mmCIF file of C-alpha atoms in Angstrom:
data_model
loop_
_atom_site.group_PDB
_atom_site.id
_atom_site.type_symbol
_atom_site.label_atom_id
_atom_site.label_comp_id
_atom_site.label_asym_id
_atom_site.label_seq_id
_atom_site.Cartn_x
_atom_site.Cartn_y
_atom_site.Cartn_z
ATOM 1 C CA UNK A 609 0.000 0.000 0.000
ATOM 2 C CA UNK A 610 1.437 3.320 -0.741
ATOM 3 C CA UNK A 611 2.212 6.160 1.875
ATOM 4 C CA UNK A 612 1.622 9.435 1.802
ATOM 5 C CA UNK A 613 1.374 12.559 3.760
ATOM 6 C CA UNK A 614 -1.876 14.340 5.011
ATOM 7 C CA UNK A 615 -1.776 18.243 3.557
ATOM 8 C CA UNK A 616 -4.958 19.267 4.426
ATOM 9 C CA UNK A 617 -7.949 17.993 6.783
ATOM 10 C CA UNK A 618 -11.290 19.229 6.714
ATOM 11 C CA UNK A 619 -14.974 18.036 6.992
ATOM 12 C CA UNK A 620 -13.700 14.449 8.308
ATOM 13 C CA UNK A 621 -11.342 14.430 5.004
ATOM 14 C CA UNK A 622 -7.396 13.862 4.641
ATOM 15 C CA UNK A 623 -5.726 14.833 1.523
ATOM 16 C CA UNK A 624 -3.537 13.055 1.357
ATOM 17 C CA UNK A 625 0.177 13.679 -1.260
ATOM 18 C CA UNK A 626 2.100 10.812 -2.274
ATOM 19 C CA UNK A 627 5.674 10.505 -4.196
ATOM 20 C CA UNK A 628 4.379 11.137 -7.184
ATOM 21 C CA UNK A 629 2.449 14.748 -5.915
ATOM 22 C CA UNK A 630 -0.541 12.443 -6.936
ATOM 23 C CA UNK A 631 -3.616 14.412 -3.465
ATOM 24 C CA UNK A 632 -5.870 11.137 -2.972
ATOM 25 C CA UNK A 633 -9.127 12.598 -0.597
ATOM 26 C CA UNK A 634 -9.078 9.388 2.049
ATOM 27 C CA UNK A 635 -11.423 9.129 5.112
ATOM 28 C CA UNK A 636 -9.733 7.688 8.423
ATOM 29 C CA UNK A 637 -10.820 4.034 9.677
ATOM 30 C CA UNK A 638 -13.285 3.443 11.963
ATOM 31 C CA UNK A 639 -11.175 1.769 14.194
ATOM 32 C CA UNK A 640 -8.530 5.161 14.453
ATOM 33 C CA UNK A 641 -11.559 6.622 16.801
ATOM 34 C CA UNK A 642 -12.533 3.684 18.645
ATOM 35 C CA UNK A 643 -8.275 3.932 19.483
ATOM 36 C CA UNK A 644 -8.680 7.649 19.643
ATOM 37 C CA UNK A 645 -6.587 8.005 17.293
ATOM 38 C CA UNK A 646 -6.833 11.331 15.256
ATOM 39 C CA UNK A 647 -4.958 11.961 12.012
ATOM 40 C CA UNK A 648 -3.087 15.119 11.899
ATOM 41 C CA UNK A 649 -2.013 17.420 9.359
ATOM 42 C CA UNK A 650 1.800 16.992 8.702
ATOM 43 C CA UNK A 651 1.240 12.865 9.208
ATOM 44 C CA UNK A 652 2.471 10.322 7.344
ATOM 45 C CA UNK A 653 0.287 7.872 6.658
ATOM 46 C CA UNK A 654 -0.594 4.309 4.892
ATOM 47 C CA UNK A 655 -3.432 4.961 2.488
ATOM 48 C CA UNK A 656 -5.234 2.321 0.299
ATOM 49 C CA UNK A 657 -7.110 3.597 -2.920
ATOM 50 C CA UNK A 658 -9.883 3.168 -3.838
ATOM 51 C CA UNK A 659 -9.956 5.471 -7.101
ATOM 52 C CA UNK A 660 -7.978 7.662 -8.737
ATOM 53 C CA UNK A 661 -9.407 10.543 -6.130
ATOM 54 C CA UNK A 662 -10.753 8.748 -2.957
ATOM 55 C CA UNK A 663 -9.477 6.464 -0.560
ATOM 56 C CA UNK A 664 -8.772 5.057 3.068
ATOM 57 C CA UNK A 665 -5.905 6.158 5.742
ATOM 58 C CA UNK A 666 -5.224 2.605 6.931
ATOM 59 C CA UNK A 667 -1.961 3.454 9.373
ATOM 60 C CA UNK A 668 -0.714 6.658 10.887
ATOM 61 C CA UNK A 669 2.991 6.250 11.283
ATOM 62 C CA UNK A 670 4.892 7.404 14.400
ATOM 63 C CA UNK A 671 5.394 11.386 15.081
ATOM 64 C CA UNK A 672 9.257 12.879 15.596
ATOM 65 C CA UNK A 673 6.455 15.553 17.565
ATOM 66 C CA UNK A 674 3.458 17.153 17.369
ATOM 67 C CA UNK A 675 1.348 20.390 18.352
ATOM 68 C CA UNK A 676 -2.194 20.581 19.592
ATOM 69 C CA UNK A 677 -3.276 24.206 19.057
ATOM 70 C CA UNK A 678 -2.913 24.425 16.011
ATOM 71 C CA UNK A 679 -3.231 20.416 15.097
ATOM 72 C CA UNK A 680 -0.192 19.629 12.914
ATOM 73 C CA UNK A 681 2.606 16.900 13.307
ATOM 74 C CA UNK A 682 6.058 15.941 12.308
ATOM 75 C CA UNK A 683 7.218 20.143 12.019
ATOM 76 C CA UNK A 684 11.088 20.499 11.107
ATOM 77 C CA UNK A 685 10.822 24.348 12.197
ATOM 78 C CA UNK A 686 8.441 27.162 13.104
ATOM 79 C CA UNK A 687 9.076 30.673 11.838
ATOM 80 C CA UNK A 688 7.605 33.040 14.395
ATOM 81 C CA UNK A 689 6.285 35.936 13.034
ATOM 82 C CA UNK A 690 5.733 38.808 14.998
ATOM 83 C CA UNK A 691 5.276 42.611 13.477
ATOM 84 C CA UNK A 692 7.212 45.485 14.286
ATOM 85 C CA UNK A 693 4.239 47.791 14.802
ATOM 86 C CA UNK A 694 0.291 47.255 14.103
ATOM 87 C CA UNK A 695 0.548 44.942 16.671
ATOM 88 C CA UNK A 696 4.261 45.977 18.554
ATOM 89 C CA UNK A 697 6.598 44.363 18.656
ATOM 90 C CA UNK A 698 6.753 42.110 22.159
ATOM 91 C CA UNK A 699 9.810 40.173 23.536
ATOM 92 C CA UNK A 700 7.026 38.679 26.329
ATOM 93 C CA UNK A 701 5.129 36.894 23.984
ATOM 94 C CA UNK A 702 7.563 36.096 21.898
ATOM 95 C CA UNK A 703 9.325 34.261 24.501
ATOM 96 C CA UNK A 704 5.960 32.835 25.254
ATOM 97 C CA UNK A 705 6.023 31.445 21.613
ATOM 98 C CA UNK A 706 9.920 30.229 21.841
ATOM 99 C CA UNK A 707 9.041 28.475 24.925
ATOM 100 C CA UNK A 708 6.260 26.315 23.828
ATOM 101 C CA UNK A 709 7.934 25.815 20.886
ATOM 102 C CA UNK A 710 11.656 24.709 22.245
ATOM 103 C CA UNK A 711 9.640 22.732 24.818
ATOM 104 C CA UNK A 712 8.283 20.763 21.209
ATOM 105 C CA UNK A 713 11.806 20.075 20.144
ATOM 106 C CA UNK A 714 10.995 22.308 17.080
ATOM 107 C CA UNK A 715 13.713 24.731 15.778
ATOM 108 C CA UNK A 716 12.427 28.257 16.113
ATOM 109 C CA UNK A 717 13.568 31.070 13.412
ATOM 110 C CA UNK A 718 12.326 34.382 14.513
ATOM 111 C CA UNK A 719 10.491 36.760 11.534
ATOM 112 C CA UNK A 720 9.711 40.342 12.275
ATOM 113 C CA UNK A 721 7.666 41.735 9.926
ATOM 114 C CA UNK A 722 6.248 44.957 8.725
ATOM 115 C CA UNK A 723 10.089 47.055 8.903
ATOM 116 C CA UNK A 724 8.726 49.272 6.156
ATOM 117 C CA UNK A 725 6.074 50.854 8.769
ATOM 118 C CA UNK A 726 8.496 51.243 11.711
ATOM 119 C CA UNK A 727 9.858 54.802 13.006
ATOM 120 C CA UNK A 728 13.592 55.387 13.589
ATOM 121 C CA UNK A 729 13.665 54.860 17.119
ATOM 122 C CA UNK A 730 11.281 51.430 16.907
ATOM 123 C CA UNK A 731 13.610 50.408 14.511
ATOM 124 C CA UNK A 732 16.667 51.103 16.854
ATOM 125 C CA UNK A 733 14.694 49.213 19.335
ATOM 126 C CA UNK A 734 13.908 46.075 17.444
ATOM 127 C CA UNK A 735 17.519 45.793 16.256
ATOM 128 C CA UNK A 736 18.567 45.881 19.575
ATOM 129 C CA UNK A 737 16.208 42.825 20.274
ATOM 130 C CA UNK A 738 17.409 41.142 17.193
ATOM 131 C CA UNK A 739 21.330 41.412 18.546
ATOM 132 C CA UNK A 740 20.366 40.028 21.821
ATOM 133 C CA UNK A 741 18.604 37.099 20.167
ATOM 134 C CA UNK A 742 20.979 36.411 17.904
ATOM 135 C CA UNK A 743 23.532 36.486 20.673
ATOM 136 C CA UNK A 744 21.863 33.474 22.024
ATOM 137 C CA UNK A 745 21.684 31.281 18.647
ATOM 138 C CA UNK A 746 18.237 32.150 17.329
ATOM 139 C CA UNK A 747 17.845 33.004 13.393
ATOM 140 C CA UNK A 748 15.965 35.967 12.956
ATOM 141 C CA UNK A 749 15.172 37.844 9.890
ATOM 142 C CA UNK A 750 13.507 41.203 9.436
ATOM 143 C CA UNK A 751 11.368 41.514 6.716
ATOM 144 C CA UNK A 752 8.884 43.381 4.493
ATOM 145 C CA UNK A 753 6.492 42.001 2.253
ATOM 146 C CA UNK A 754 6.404 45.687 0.754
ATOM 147 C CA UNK A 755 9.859 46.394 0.120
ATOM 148 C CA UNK A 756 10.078 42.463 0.086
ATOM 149 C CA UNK A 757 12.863 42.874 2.434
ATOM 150 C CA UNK A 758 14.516 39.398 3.724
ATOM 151 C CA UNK A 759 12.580 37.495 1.501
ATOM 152 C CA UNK A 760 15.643 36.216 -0.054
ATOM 153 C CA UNK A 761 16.922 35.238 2.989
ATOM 154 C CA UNK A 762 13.663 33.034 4.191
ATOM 155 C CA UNK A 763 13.226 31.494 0.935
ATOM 156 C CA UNK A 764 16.401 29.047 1.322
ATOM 157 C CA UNK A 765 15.179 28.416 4.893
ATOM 158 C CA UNK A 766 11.930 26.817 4.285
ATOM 159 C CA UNK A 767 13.260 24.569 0.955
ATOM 160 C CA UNK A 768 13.237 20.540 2.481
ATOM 161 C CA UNK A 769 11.566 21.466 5.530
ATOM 162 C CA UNK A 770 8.158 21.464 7.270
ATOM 163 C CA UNK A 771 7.509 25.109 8.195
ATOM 164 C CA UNK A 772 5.002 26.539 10.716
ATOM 165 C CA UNK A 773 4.057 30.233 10.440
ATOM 166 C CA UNK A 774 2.884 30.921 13.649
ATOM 167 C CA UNK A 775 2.178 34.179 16.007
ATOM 168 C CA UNK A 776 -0.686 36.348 16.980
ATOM 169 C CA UNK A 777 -3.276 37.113 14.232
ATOM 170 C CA UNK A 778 -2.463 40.796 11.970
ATOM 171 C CA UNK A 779 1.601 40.376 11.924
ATOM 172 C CA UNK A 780 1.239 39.635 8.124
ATOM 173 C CA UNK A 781 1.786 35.617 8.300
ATOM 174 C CA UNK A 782 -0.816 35.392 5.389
ATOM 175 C CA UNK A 783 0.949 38.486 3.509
ATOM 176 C CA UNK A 784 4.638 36.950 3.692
ATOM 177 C CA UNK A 785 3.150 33.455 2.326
ATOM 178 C CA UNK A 786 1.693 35.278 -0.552
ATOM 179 C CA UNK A 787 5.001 37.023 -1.287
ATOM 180 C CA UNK A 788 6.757 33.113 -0.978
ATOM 181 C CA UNK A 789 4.019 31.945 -3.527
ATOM 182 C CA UNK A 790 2.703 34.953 -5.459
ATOM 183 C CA UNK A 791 -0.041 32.285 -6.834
ATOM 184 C CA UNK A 792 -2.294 31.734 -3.755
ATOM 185 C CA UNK A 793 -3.779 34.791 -3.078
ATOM 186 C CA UNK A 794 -4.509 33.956 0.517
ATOM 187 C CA UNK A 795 -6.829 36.306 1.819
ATOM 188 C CA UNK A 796 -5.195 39.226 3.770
ATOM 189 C CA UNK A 797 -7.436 41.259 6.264
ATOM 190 C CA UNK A 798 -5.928 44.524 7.974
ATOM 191 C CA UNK A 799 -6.043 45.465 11.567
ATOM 192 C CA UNK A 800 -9.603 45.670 13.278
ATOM 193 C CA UNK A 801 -9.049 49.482 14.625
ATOM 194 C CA UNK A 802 -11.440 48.592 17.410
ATOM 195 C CA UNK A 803 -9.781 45.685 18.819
ATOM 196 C CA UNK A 804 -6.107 46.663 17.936
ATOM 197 C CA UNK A 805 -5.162 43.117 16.279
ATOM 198 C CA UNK A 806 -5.690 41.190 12.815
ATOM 199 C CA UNK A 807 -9.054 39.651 12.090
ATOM 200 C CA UNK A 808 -9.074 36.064 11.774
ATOM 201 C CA UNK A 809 -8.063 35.235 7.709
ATOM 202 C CA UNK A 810 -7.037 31.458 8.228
ATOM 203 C CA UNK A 811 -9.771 28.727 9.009
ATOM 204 C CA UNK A 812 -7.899 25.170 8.887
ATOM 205 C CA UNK A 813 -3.980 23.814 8.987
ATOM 206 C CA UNK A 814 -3.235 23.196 5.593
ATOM 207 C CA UNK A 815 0.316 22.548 4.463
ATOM 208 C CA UNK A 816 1.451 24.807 0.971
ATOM 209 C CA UNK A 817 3.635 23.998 -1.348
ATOM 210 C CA UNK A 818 6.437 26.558 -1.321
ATOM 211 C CA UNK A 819 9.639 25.371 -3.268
ATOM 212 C CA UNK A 820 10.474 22.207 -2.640
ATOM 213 C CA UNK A 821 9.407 22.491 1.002
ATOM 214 C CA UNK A 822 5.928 22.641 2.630
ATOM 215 C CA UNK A 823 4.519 25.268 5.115
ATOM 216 C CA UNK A 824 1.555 24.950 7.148
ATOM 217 C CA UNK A 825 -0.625 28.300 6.968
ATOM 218 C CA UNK A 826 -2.422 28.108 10.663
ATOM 219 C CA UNK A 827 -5.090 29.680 12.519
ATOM 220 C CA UNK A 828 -2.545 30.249 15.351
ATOM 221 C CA UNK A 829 -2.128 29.475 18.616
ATOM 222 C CA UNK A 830 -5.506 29.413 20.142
ATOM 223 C CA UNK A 831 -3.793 28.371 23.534
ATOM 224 C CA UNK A 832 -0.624 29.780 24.923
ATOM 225 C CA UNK A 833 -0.796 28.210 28.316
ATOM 226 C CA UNK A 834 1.939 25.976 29.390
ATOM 227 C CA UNK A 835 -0.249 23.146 30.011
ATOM 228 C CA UNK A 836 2.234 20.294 29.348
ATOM 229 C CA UNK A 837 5.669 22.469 30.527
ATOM 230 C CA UNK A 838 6.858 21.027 34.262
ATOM 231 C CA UNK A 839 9.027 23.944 36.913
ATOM 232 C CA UNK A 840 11.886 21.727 35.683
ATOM 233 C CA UNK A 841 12.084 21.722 32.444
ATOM 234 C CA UNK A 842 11.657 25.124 31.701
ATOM 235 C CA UNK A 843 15.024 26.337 31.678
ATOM 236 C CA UNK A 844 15.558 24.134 28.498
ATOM 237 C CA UNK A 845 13.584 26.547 27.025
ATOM 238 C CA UNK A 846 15.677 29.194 27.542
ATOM 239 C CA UNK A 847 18.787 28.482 26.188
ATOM 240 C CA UNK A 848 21.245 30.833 27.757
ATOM 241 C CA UNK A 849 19.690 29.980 31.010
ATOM 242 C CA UNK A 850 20.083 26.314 30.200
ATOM 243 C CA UNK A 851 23.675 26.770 29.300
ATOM 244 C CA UNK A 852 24.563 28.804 32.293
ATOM 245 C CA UNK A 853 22.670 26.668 34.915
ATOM 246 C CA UNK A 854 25.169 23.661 34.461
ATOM 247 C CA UNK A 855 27.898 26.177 36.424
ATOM 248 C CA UNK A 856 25.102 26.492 39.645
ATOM 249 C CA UNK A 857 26.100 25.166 43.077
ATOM 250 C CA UNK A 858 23.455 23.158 43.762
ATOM 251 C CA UNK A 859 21.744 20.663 41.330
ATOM 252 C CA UNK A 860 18.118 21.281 40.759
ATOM 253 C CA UNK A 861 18.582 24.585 40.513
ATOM 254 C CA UNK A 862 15.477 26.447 39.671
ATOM 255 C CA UNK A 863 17.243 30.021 39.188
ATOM 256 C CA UNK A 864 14.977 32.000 41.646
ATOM 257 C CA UNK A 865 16.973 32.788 45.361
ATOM 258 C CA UNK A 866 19.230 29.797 45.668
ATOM 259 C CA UNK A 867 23.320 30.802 46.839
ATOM 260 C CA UNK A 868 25.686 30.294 44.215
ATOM 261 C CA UNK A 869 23.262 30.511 40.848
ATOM 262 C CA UNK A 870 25.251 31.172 37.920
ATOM 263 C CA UNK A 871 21.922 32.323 36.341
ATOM 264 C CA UNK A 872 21.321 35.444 38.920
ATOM 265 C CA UNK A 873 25.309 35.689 38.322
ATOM 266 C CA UNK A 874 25.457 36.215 34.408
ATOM 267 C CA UNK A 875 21.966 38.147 35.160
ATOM 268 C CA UNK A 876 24.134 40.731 37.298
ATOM 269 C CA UNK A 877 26.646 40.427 34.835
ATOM 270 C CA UNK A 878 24.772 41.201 32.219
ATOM 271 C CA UNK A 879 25.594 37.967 29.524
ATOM 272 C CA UNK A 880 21.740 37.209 30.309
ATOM 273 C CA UNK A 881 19.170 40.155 29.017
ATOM 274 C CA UNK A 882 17.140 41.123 32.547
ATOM 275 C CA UNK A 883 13.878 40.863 30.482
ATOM 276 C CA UNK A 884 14.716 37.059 29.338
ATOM 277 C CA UNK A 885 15.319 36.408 32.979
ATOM 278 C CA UNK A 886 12.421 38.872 34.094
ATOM 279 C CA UNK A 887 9.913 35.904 31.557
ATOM 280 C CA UNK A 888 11.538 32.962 32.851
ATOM 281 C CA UNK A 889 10.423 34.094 36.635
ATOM 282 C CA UNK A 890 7.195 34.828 35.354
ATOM 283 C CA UNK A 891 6.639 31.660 33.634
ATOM 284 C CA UNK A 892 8.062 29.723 36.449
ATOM 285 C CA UNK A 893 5.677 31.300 38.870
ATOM 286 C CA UNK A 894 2.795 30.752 36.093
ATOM 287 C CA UNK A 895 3.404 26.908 35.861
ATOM 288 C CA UNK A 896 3.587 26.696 39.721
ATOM 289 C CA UNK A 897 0.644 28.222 39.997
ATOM 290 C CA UNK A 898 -1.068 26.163 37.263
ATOM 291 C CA UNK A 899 -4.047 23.870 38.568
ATOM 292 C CA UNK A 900 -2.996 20.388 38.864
ATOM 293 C CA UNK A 901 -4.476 18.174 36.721
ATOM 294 C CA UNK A 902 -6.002 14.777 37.446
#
């Protein structure tokens, strides 16, 4: 039986692209919900034709990972895209963003749009930002789907890989994806002046071809709670604080008011930004707080 790998779900459909680019429209077995299992996006899968154009998904194949909100499986990389202005720029929530998606084991590139709208001073400030998280090994590119600024730069990126565009709805995710692939058209809406942020354009996960790599065009996160992230483990998400916590004193080091943290040392010192550290704290004290779950 051949196997293939689900683009696009919707209406209780999987479309499903094989090696020849042949899309075969399958439905899932009945036993996948009696096991609870639930085909994702992103999945590879055993299909069985029945036609030229319909068929059956008999076997999803095991995930390298997966995401829940938004529902798509086996990413290489997410590119984060957050806007310079119309919404501003935010180093809180995108830290939010890096977190849940380092705690994924998905590679992170950082994309800050809209550069042609931004004032000499925001500008100053965002490059700023950009040094810092370069400093610490994130890709970022700043880009303009205007001036098509850095375009060039996140074409090569995406070429062999699963991509994610994710980040809060008006940043321009839909507007950089046309620029990538002129031909789709994807609907673009502009900034609700009443609420301050981008309407809503994307309705499903459906993976694009964009080169010879595939991008998934999201609704977004609908959740950004750290619902599956333990006190432990969130310093792997932060990779500076990761790198600098093997140095503490005491094993188990949670980087808050323990003697002898090299964290609170390179904080002082200044190789770790006070507003990375100022998120981590906050997080921490978020998942602490979180209601345990039974």
């Amino acid at each position: 039986m051949p196997e293939g790998k689900i683009i696009k779900a919707l209406s209780g459909f999987y479309y499903v692209l094989d090696g020849s680019n042949q899309i075969t429209q399958c439905r899932g077995r009945g036993i996948f919900r009696k096991n609870k299992i639930t085909p994702l996006v992103g999945d590879l899968v055993v299909f069985q034709a029945e036609n030229d154009l319909e068929g059956y998904i008999m076997e999803v194949l095991a995930r390298k990972n997966e995401l829940v909100r938004p529902p798509i499986a086996n990413v290489d990389q997410a590119i984060l895209v957050f806007s310079a202005v119309e919404p501003d720029f935010s180093t809180l929530l995108l830290d939010r963003f890096l977190v849940l998606i380092e705690a994924n084991d998905i590679e992170p590139i950082i994309c800050i749009s809209k550069m042609d709208l931004t004032s000499e001073s925001i500008r100053e400030q965002i490059e700023n930002a950009v040094k810092h998280y370069e400093a610490i090994g994130y890709k970022v590119i700043m880009t303009s789907t205007i001036q098509e600024l850095g375009i060039e730069e996140l074409l090569p990126l995406v070429e062999n890989q699963i991509s994610v565009f994710a980040g809060q709805s008006g940043v321009g995710k839909s507007s950089l994806l046309n620029v990538l692939r002129p031909d789709l058209e994807l609907k673009t809406d502009d900034i609700s002046s009443h609420l301050g942020r981008g309407k809503h354009t994307t309705r499903h996960v459906e993976l694009i071809k964009v080169g010879s790599g595939l991008i998934a065009d999201t609704p977004g996160f609908s959740s950004l709670e750290f619902t599956d992230i333990e006190v432990e483990e969130l310093s792997y998400c932060f990779p500076e604080i990761y790198k600098a916590g093997a140095d503490c004193k005491f094993r188990g080091c949670l980087h808050t008011s323990e003697p002898k943290c090299a964290v609170t040392q390179g904080v002082e010192s200044g190789e770790i930004q006070d507003y990375r550290y100022e998120h981590y704290i906050s997080f921490l004290e978020e998942i602490k707080d979180r209601k345990p779950r039974y």
